């Protein structure tokens, strides 16, 4: 097992370069810089960084930002970050042309946001995200190829 990439704790870490949508490239290929993992950010920084990545066509990287928040959070809000990560991965699948994966994750993320619909934690436009996710899933179902359109987290 010494040929696998591992961190100091022995957890698998794939050091292969990746393309802009997170797909592995051959070793030695020029890839897109990866989003650092395990960063603890303030909530507003998480939202701003994820939105920046979504706006620049990097939904896979936005998912990693949400995943950091998900892993660093305890309690019910943990599910908020998981749902947002699911939406970002759904958008990643849209961009990759994987319709089934896109629909599954967009619909699951929209459902998993439901407990936060009225509260709108941190100013996040939960109803707007749910509408966006369901519309994107419906568009993917209706057409073979869809242009990925990033959501607005704060509805601005």
Coordinates of N, CA and C in Angstrom, one line a residue:
X1 N 0.8 -1.2 0.0 CA 0.0 0.0 0.0 C 0.9 1.3 0.0
X2 N 2.1 1.1 -0.1 CA 3.0 2.3 -0.1 C 2.9 3.1 -1.4
X3 N 2.3 2.6 -2.4 CA 2.1 3.3 -3.7 C 0.9 4.3 -3.7
X4 N 0.1 4.2 -2.6 CA -1.1 5.1 -2.5 C -0.7 6.4 -1.8
X5 N -1.3 7.5 -2.2 CA -1.1 8.8 -1.5 C -1.8 8.8 -0.2
X6 N -1.0 9.0 0.9 CA -1.6 9.1 2.3 C -1.1 10.3 3.0
X7 N -2.0 10.8 3.9 CA -1.5 11.9 4.7 C -0.8 11.3 6.0
X8 N -0.4 12.2 6.9 CA 0.3 11.8 8.1 C -0.5 10.8 9.0
X9 N -1.8 10.9 8.9 CA -2.7 10.0 9.7 C -3.0 8.7 9.0
X10 N -2.5 8.6 7.8 CA -2.8 7.3 7.0 C -4.0 7.4 6.1
X11 N -4.7 8.5 6.1 CA -5.9 8.7 5.3 C -5.5 8.8 3.8
X12 N -6.3 8.2 3.0 CA -6.0 8.3 1.5 C -6.1 9.8 1.1
X13 N -5.2 10.2 0.3 CA -5.1 11.5 -0.3 C -4.6 11.3 -1.7
X14 N -5.4 11.7 -2.7 CA -5.0 11.5 -4.1 C -4.3 12.8 -4.5
X15 N -3.0 12.6 -4.8 CA -2.2 13.7 -5.3 C -2.2 13.9 -6.8
X16 N -3.0 13.1 -7.5 CA -3.1 13.3 -8.9 C -3.6 14.7 -9.2
X17 N -3.1 15.3 -10.3 CA -3.7 16.6 -10.7 C -5.2 16.4 -11.2
X18 N -5.9 17.4 -11.1 CA -7.4 17.4 -11.4 C -7.7 18.5 -12.4
X19 N -8.7 18.3 -13.2 CA -9.2 19.3 -14.1 C -10.1 20.3 -13.3
X20 N -10.6 21.3 -13.9 CA -11.5 22.3 -13.3 C -12.7 21.8 -12.7
X21 N -13.2 20.6 -13.1 CA -14.4 20.0 -12.5 C -14.1 18.8 -11.6
X22 N -12.8 18.7 -11.1 CA -12.4 17.8 -10.1 C -12.1 16.4 -10.7
X23 N -12.1 16.2 -12.0 CA -11.8 14.9 -12.5 C -10.3 14.6 -12.5
X24 N -9.9 13.4 -12.1 CA -8.4 13.2 -12.0 C -7.8 13.2 -13.4
X25 N -6.6 13.7 -13.5 CA -5.8 13.7 -14.7 C -4.6 12.8 -14.5
X26 N -3.9 12.4 -15.6 CA -2.8 11.5 -15.4 C -1.7 12.2 -14.5
X27 N -0.9 11.5 -13.8 CA 0.2 12.0 -13.0 C 1.1 12.8 -14.0
X28 N 1.6 14.0 -13.6 CA 2.4 14.8 -14.5 C 1.7 15.7 -15.4
X29 N 0.4 15.6 -15.5 CA -0.4 16.5 -16.3 C -0.6 17.9 -15.6
X30 N -0.8 18.9 -16.4 CA -1.0 20.2 -15.8 C -2.5 20.2 -15.3
X31 N -2.8 20.4 -14.1 CA -4.1 20.4 -13.6 C -4.4 21.8 -13.0
X32 N -5.6 21.9 -12.5 CA -6.1 23.1 -11.8 C -5.7 23.0 -10.3
X33 N -5.3 24.1 -9.8 CA -4.9 24.0 -8.3 C -6.1 23.6 -7.5
X34 N -5.9 22.7 -6.6 CA -6.9 22.1 -5.8 C -7.3 23.0 -4.7
X35 N -8.5 22.9 -4.2 CA -9.0 23.7 -3.1 C -8.4 23.0 -1.9
X36 N -7.7 23.8 -1.0 CA -7.2 23.2 0.2 C -8.3 22.6 1.1
X37 N -8.0 21.5 1.7 CA -9.0 20.8 2.5 C -8.8 21.1 4.0
X38 N -9.9 21.1 4.8 CA -9.8 21.2 6.2 C -9.6 22.6 6.7
X39 N -10.0 23.6 5.9 CA -9.9 25.0 6.2 C -11.1 25.4 7.1
X40 N -10.9 25.9 8.2 CA -12.0 26.4 9.0 C -12.2 27.9 8.7
X41 N -13.3 28.3 8.2 CA -13.6 29.7 7.8 C -14.8 30.2 8.6
X42 N -14.8 31.5 8.8 CA -16.1 32.1 9.3 C -17.2 31.8 8.3
X43 N -18.4 31.8 8.8 CA -19.6 31.5 8.0 C -19.6 32.4 6.7
X44 N -19.4 33.7 7.0 CA -19.5 34.7 5.9 C -18.4 34.4 4.8
X45 N -17.2 34.0 5.3 CA -16.1 33.6 4.4 C -16.4 32.4 3.6
X46 N -17.1 31.4 4.2 CA -17.5 30.2 3.5 C -18.4 30.5 2.4
X47 N -19.4 31.3 2.7 CA -20.4 31.7 1.7 C -19.8 32.5 0.6
X48 N -18.9 33.5 0.9 CA -18.3 34.3 -0.1 C -17.4 33.5 -1.0
X49 N -16.6 32.6 -0.4 CA -15.6 31.8 -1.2 C -16.4 30.8 -2.1
X50 N -17.4 30.2 -1.5 CA -18.2 29.2 -2.3 C -18.9 30.0 -3.5
X51 N -19.4 31.1 -3.2 CA -20.1 31.9 -4.3 C -19.1 32.3 -5.4
X52 N -17.9 32.7 -4.9 CA -16.8 33.1 -5.9 C -16.5 31.9 -6.8
X53 N -16.3 30.7 -6.2 CA -16.0 29.5 -7.0 C -17.1 29.2 -7.9
X54 N -18.4 29.3 -7.4 CA -19.5 29.0 -8.3 C -19.6 29.9 -9.5
X55 N -19.3 31.2 -9.2 CA -19.4 32.2 -10.2 C -18.3 32.1 -11.3
X56 N -17.2 31.5 -10.9 CA -16.1 31.3 -11.8 C -16.1 29.9 -12.5
X57 N -17.2 29.2 -12.4 CA -17.3 27.9 -13.0 C -16.6 26.7 -12.3
X58 N -16.4 26.8 -11.0 CA -15.7 25.8 -10.3 C -16.6 25.2 -9.2
X59 N -17.7 24.6 -9.6 CA -18.6 24.1 -8.6 C -18.0 22.9 -7.7
X60 N -17.1 22.1 -8.3 CA -16.5 21.1 -7.5 C -15.7 21.7 -6.4
X61 N -15.0 22.8 -6.6 CA -14.2 23.4 -5.6 C -15.1 24.1 -4.5
X62 N -16.3 24.6 -5.0 CA -17.3 25.2 -4.1 C -17.8 24.1 -3.1
X63 N -18.0 22.9 -3.7 CA -18.4 21.7 -2.9 C -17.4 21.5 -1.8
X64 N -16.1 21.6 -2.1 CA -15.1 21.3 -1.1 C -15.1 22.4 0.0
X65 N -15.4 23.6 -0.3 CA -15.6 24.7 0.7 C -16.8 24.3 1.6
X66 N -17.9 24.0 1.0 CA -19.1 23.6 1.8 C -18.8 22.3 2.7
X67 N -18.0 21.4 2.1 CA -17.7 20.2 2.8 C -16.8 20.5 4.1
X68 N -15.9 21.5 3.9 CA -15.1 21.9 5.1 C -16.0 22.4 6.2
X69 N -17.0 23.2 5.9 CA -18.0 23.7 6.9 C -18.8 22.6 7.4
X70 N -19.2 21.7 6.6 CA -20.0 20.5 7.0 C -19.2 19.7 8.1
X71 N -18.0 19.4 7.8 CA -17.2 18.6 8.7 C -16.8 19.3 10.0
X72 N -16.8 20.7 9.9 CA -16.4 21.4 11.1 C -17.6 21.8 12.0
X73 N -18.8 21.5 11.6 CA -20.0 21.9 12.3 C -20.7 20.8 13.0
X74 N -21.2 21.0 14.2 CA -22.0 20.1 14.9 C -23.4 20.6 15.0
X75 N -24.3 19.7 15.3 CA -25.7 20.1 15.5 C -26.5 20.2 14.1
X76 N -27.7 20.8 14.2 CA -28.6 20.7 13.0 C -28.0 21.5 11.8
X77 N -27.2 22.5 12.0 CA -26.7 23.3 10.9 C -25.7 22.5 10.0
X78 N -25.2 21.4 10.6 CA -24.3 20.5 9.8 C -25.1 20.1 8.5
X79 N -26.4 19.9 8.6 CA -27.1 19.4 7.5 C -27.3 20.5 6.4
X80 N -27.3 21.8 6.8 CA -27.3 22.9 5.9 C -26.1 22.8 5.0
X81 N -24.9 22.7 5.5 CA -23.7 22.6 4.7 C -23.6 21.4 3.9
X82 N -24.1 20.3 4.4 CA -24.2 19.1 3.5 C -25.1 19.3 2.3
X83 N -26.2 19.9 2.5 CA -27.2 20.2 1.4 C -26.6 21.1 0.4
X84 N -25.9 22.1 0.9 CA -25.2 23.1 0.0 C -24.1 22.4 -0.8
X85 N -23.4 21.5 -0.2 CA -22.4 20.7 -0.9 C -23.0 19.8 -1.9
X86 N -24.2 19.2 -1.6 CA -24.9 18.4 -2.6 C -25.3 19.2 -3.8
X87 N -25.7 20.4 -3.6 CA -26.1 21.3 -4.7 C -24.9 21.6 -5.6
X88 N -23.7 21.9 -5.0 CA -22.5 22.2 -5.7 C -22.1 20.9 -6.5
X89 N -22.2 19.7 -5.9 CA -21.8 18.5 -6.7 C -22.8 18.3 -7.8
X90 N -24.1 18.6 -7.5 CA -25.1 18.5 -8.6 C -24.7 19.3 -9.8
X91 N -24.3 20.6 -9.5 CA -23.9 21.5 -10.6 C -22.6 21.0 -11.3
X92 N -21.7 20.3 -10.5 CA -20.6 19.7 -11.1 C -21.0 18.7 -12.1
X93 N -21.9 17.9 -11.7 CA -22.4 16.8 -12.6 C -23.1 17.4 -13.9
X94 N -23.8 18.5 -13.7 CA -24.4 19.2 -14.9 C -23.2 19.6 -15.8
X95 N -22.2 20.2 -15.3 CA -21.1 20.6 -16.1 C -20.3 19.5 -16.8
X96 N -20.3 18.3 -16.1 CA -19.6 17.2 -16.6 C -20.5 16.4 -17.7
X97 N -21.8 16.8 -17.7 CA -22.7 16.1 -18.6 C -23.3 14.8 -18.1
X98 N -23.2 14.6 -16.8 CA -23.8 13.5 -16.1 C -25.2 13.8 -15.6
X99 N -26.1 13.6 -16.5 CA -27.5 14.0 -16.1 C -28.1 13.3 -14.9
X100 N -27.9 12.0 -14.9 CA -28.5 11.2 -13.7 C -27.9 11.7 -12.4
X101 N -26.6 11.9 -12.3 CA -26.0 12.3 -11.1 C -26.4 13.7 -10.7
X102 N -26.5 14.6 -11.8 CA -27.0 16.0 -11.6 C -28.3 16.0 -11.0
X103 N -29.3 15.3 -11.6 CA -30.7 15.4 -11.1 C -30.8 14.8 -9.7
X104 N -30.1 13.7 -9.4 CA -30.1 13.1 -8.1 C -29.7 14.0 -7.0
X105 N -28.5 14.7 -7.2 CA -27.9 15.5 -6.2 C -28.7 16.9 -6.1
X106 N -29.1 17.4 -7.2 CA -29.9 18.7 -7.1 C -31.2 18.5 -6.4
X107 N -31.9 17.4 -6.7 CA -33.1 17.1 -6.0 C -32.9 16.8 -4.5
X108 N -31.9 16.0 -4.2 CA -31.6 15.7 -2.8 C -31.2 16.9 -2.0
X109 N -30.4 17.7 -2.6 CA -30.0 19.0 -1.9 C -31.1 19.9 -1.7
X110 N -32.1 20.0 -2.6 CA -33.2 20.8 -2.4 C -34.1 20.3 -1.3
X111 N -34.3 19.0 -1.2 CA -35.1 18.4 -0.2 C -34.4 18.6 1.2
X112 N -33.1 18.4 1.2 CA -32.3 18.5 2.5 C -32.2 20.0 3.0
X113 N -32.5 20.9 2.1 CA -32.6 22.3 2.6 C -33.9 22.7 3.3
X114 N -34.9 21.9 3.1 CA -36.3 22.2 3.6 C -36.3 22.6 5.0
X115 N -35.6 21.9 5.9 CA -35.7 22.4 7.4 C -35.2 23.8 7.6
X116 N -34.5 24.4 6.7 CA -33.9 25.7 6.8 C -34.7 26.8 6.0
X117 N -35.8 26.4 5.4 CA -36.5 27.2 4.5 C -37.0 28.5 5.1
X118 N -37.6 28.4 6.3 CA -38.2 29.6 6.9 C -37.1 30.4 7.6
X119 N -36.1 29.7 8.2 CA -35.1 30.4 9.0 C -34.1 31.2 8.2
X120 N -33.8 30.7 7.0 CA -32.8 31.4 6.1 C -31.6 31.7 6.8
X121 N -30.9 30.7 7.4 CA -29.7 30.9 8.2 C -28.6 31.7 7.4
X122 N -28.0 32.6 8.1 CA -26.9 33.4 7.6 C -27.3 34.2 6.3
X123 N -28.5 34.5 6.2 CA -29.0 35.2 5.0 C -29.1 34.4 3.7
X124 N -28.8 33.1 3.8 CA -28.9 32.3 2.6 C -30.3 32.2 2.1
X125 N -30.5 32.4 0.8 CA -31.8 32.4 0.2 C -32.2 30.9 -0.1
X126 N -32.7 30.2 1.0 CA -33.0 28.8 0.9 C -34.1 28.6 -0.2
X127 N -35.2 29.4 -0.1 CA -36.3 29.1 -1.1 C -35.8 29.4 -2.5
X128 N -34.9 30.4 -2.7 CA -34.4 30.6 -4.0 C -33.5 29.5 -4.5
X129 N -32.7 28.9 -3.6 CA -31.8 27.8 -3.9 C -32.6 26.6 -4.3
X130 N -33.7 26.4 -3.5 CA -34.5 25.2 -3.8 C -35.2 25.4 -5.2
X131 N -35.7 26.6 -5.5 CA -36.3 26.8 -6.8 C -35.2 26.6 -7.9
X132 N -34.0 27.2 -7.7 CA -33.0 27.0 -8.7 C -32.6 25.6 -8.9
X133 N -32.5 24.8 -7.8 CA -32.1 23.4 -7.9 C -33.1 22.6 -8.7
X134 N -34.4 22.8 -8.3 CA -35.4 22.0 -9.0 C -35.6 22.4 -10.5
X135 N -35.4 23.7 -10.8 CA -35.5 24.1 -12.2 C -34.3 23.6 -13.0
X136 N -33.1 23.6 -12.4 CA -31.9 23.0 -13.0 C -32.1 21.5 -13.3
X137 N -32.6 20.8 -12.3 CA -32.9 19.4 -12.4 C -33.9 19.1 -13.5
X138 N -35.0 19.9 -13.5 CA -36.0 19.7 -14.6 C -35.4 20.0 -16.0
X139 N -34.6 21.0 -16.1 CA -33.9 21.3 -17.4 C -33.1 20.1 -17.8
X140 N -32.3 19.6 -16.9 CA -31.4 18.4 -17.2 C -32.3 17.2 -17.7
X141 N -33.4 17.0 -17.0 CA -34.3 15.9 -17.4 C -34.9 16.1 -18.8
X142 N -35.1 17.4 -19.2 CA -35.8 17.7 -20.4 C -34.8 17.7 -21.6
X143 N -33.5 17.9 -21.3 CA -32.5 18.0 -22.4 C -31.3 17.2 -22.1
X144 N -30.6 16.7 -23.1 CA -29.4 15.9 -22.9 C -28.2 16.7 -22.3
X145 N -28.1 18.0 -22.8 CA -27.0 18.8 -22.4 C -27.5 20.1 -21.9
X146 N -27.0 20.6 -20.8 CA -27.5 21.8 -20.2 C -26.3 22.7 -19.8
X147 N -26.4 24.0 -20.0 CA -25.4 24.9 -19.5 C -25.5 25.1 -18.0
X148 N -24.5 24.8 -17.2 CA -24.6 25.0 -15.8 C -24.7 26.4 -15.4
X149 N -25.7 26.8 -14.7 CA -25.9 28.2 -14.2 C -25.7 28.2 -12.7
X150 N -24.8 28.9 -12.2 CA -24.6 28.9 -10.7 C -25.7 29.6 -10.0
X151 N -26.0 29.1 -8.8 CA -27.0 29.7 -8.0 C -26.4 31.0 -7.3
X152 N -27.3 31.8 -6.7 CA -26.9 32.9 -5.9 C -27.3 32.5 -4.5
X153 N -26.3 32.4 -3.6 CA -26.5 31.9 -2.3 C -27.3 32.9 -1.4
X154 N -27.0 34.1 -1.6 CA -27.7 35.2 -0.8 C -28.8 35.8 -1.6
X155 N -29.1 35.4 -2.7 CA -30.2 35.9 -3.5 C -30.0 37.3 -3.9
X156 N -28.8 37.8 -4.1 CA -28.5 39.2 -4.4 C -28.4 39.3 -5.9

